[in-house]
Amino acid sequence: MPVLPAWLTEPLWDQFAALLPERSTYAPTHPLGCHRPRISDRIVFDKMLQLLRFGCSYQAIADTTCSATTIRNRRDEWIRLGVFAKLKRIALESYDRIVGLVLDHIAVDGSITKAPGGGEVAGRSPVDRGKQGLKRSGMTDGYGIPLGRVLAGANRHDSPLLGPTLDRLADLGPLPDDITVHLDAGYDSDNTRALLDERGLYGRVANKGEKAPIQASRRWHVERTHAWQNAFHRLARCYERRAAVINAFFDLADTIITVRSLIRRAWTSHRWGERPSRRP
C-alpha cells in the first residue's frame, strides 16, 4: 500500500523535481566515467515520504534500491539547496491563488511532542516526567493551513515564542489591514497584548481561569493542524537532532497538508487532467 495516494504524490513529485538541479547519471570526476550510477531522486523522495509518515529509522527504510547513507546525504544536499522551503512556499502561493488564504484570522499555539534523542531544539518536557521533548509554536490561517513555526525545547513557555512566530507573516507578502490573532489562555498577559499592539494586530485571547469551549473562537483550527502534523510519526516522535533536518521534515509535512487541502477544496470548482475520480 503506498504511503500517500497517487493523486497527492504525483503533483508533489512533479514540483519537487522541477526544483532539483540537473545532475549526470555518473560522477564526472571518475577517471573512466563509468562509476556506479547515481540513485534516482525519485527513489530517495519516496523514501523521505516513508520516513515522514512511518517515523522509522533510516536503516529500517533502506533496501537494495537505496542505502541509509544515500538517504541522509541526499536529504542534506536538498536542505542546503533549500528545496523543502521552496516547495512549501510554492504550495502556499498556489493555495492562495486558487482558493485563498484566510489571513484576516490567524491562530497561534504550541504543541509538545517527544524527542527521545535530544538535539539542538530539545528540552526537558514538563508533561513527560522531564524526558526530552520538542515544542513547536505553530501559526495557521483561518482555515488551518500551516503558515510557519518556531522550534524550541519543551520547557519553553508559549508566550515568549509568539513574537518569533508572528515574524513568519513577513514571508507571506501583502497582508490584510485588520488581522485578528486567536490565542489560548497561555498567552493571557499584558506582554502579549503589548506585543500585538506594537504589530498593529488585534488579539482574541482566552482568559485564564474561565472555561470556554474551543469552538467559542477560531483557535480550534490550529489545534486541528497540530493533529494533522502529528499524524506524521516522524514529527510526533522526533529522533532527529539537527534543527535544519527537523524543519525540512516539517516543511514537507506542511506542503502535503496544503496540497491535500487545495485538491479537496478545488475538486468541486476546478477541472484538471489528473483530477481524482471522486472527492478525496
mmCIF file with all atom_site columns, C-alpha atoms in Angstrom, residues 115 118-123 132-136 150-156 238 240-244 246-247:
data_model
loop_
_atom_site.group_PDB
_atom_site.id
_atom_site.type_symbol
_atom_site.label_atom_id
_atom_site.label_alt_id
_atom_site.label_comp_id
_atom_site.label_asym_id
_atom_site.label_entity_id
_atom_site.label_seq_id
_atom_site.pdbx_PDB_ins_code
_atom_site.Cartn_x
_atom_site.Cartn_y
_atom_site.Cartn_z
_atom_site.occupancy
_atom_site.B_iso_or_equiv
_atom_site.pdbx_formal_charge
_atom_site.auth_seq_id
_atom_site.auth_comp_id
_atom_site.auth_asym_id
_atom_site.auth_atom_id
_atom_site.pdbx_PDB_model_num
ATOM 1  C CA . ALA A 1 115 ? 12.257 13.933 21.269 1.00 0.00 ? 115 ALA A CA 1
ATOM 2  C CA . GLY A 1 118 ? 17.544 15.163 22.348 1.00 0.00 ? 118 GLY A CA 1
ATOM 3  C CA . GLY A 1 119 ? 19.195 17.587 19.959 1.00 0.00 ? 119 GLY A CA 1
ATOM 4  C CA . GLU A 1 120 ? 19.582 21.280 19.236 1.00 0.00 ? 120 GLU A CA 1
ATOM 5  C CA . VAL A 1 121 ? 15.985 22.277 19.979 1.00 0.00 ? 121 VAL A CA 1
ATOM 6  C CA . ALA A 1 122 ? 15.032 19.698 22.629 1.00 0.00 ? 122 ALA A CA 1
ATOM 7  C CA . GLY A 1 123 ? 14.457 20.310 26.332 1.00 0.00 ? 123 GLY A CA 1
ATOM 8  C CA . GLN A 1 132 ? 13.471 15.184 26.283 1.00 0.00 ? 132 GLN A CA 1
ATOM 9  C CA . GLY A 1 133 ? 10.734 16.896 24.286 1.00 0.00 ? 133 GLY A CA 1
ATOM 10 C CA . LEU A 1 134 ? 10.232 19.310 21.405 1.00 0.00 ? 134 LEU A CA 1
ATOM 11 C CA . LYS A 1 135 ? 7.869  22.263 21.284 1.00 0.00 ? 135 LYS A CA 1
ATOM 12 C CA . ARG A 1 136 ? 6.659  23.868 18.094 1.00 0.00 ? 136 ARG A CA 1
ATOM 13 C CA . VAL A 1 150 ? 9.241  28.134 15.623 1.00 0.00 ? 150 VAL A CA 1
ATOM 14 C CA . LEU A 1 151 ? 11.008 25.173 17.222 1.00 0.00 ? 151 LEU A CA 1
ATOM 15 C CA . ALA A 1 152 ? 12.124 25.230 20.847 1.00 0.00 ? 152 ALA A CA 1
ATOM 16 C CA . GLY A 1 153 ? 12.669 22.969 23.832 1.00 0.00 ? 153 GLY A CA 1
ATOM 17 C CA . ALA A 1 154 ? 9.614  21.505 25.517 1.00 0.00 ? 154 ALA A CA 1
ATOM 18 C CA . ASN A 1 155 ? 10.411 23.529 28.658 1.00 0.00 ? 155 ASN A CA 1
ATOM 19 C CA . ARG A 1 156 ? 9.860  26.846 26.882 1.00 0.00 ? 156 ARG A CA 1
ATOM 20 C CA . CYS A 1 238 ? 11.304 13.101 16.638 1.00 0.00 ? 238 CYS A CA 1
ATOM 21 C CA . GLU A 1 240 ? 16.404 13.988 14.535 1.00 0.00 ? 240 GLU A CA 1
ATOM 22 C CA . ARG A 1 241 ? 18.939 16.096 16.408 1.00 0.00 ? 241 ARG A CA 1
ATOM 23 C CA . ARG A 1 242 ? 19.576 18.977 13.994 1.00 0.00 ? 242 ARG A CA 1
ATOM 24 C CA . ALA A 1 243 ? 17.075 21.827 13.713 1.00 0.00 ? 243 ALA A CA 1
ATOM 25 C CA . ALA A 1 244 ? 17.628 22.110 9.947  1.00 0.00 ? 244 ALA A CA 1
ATOM 26 C CA . ILE A 1 246 ? 13.511 18.845 11.678 1.00 0.00 ? 246 ILE A CA 1
ATOM 27 C CA . ASN A 1 247 ? 12.425 21.981 9.812  1.00 0.00 ? 247 ASN A CA 1
#
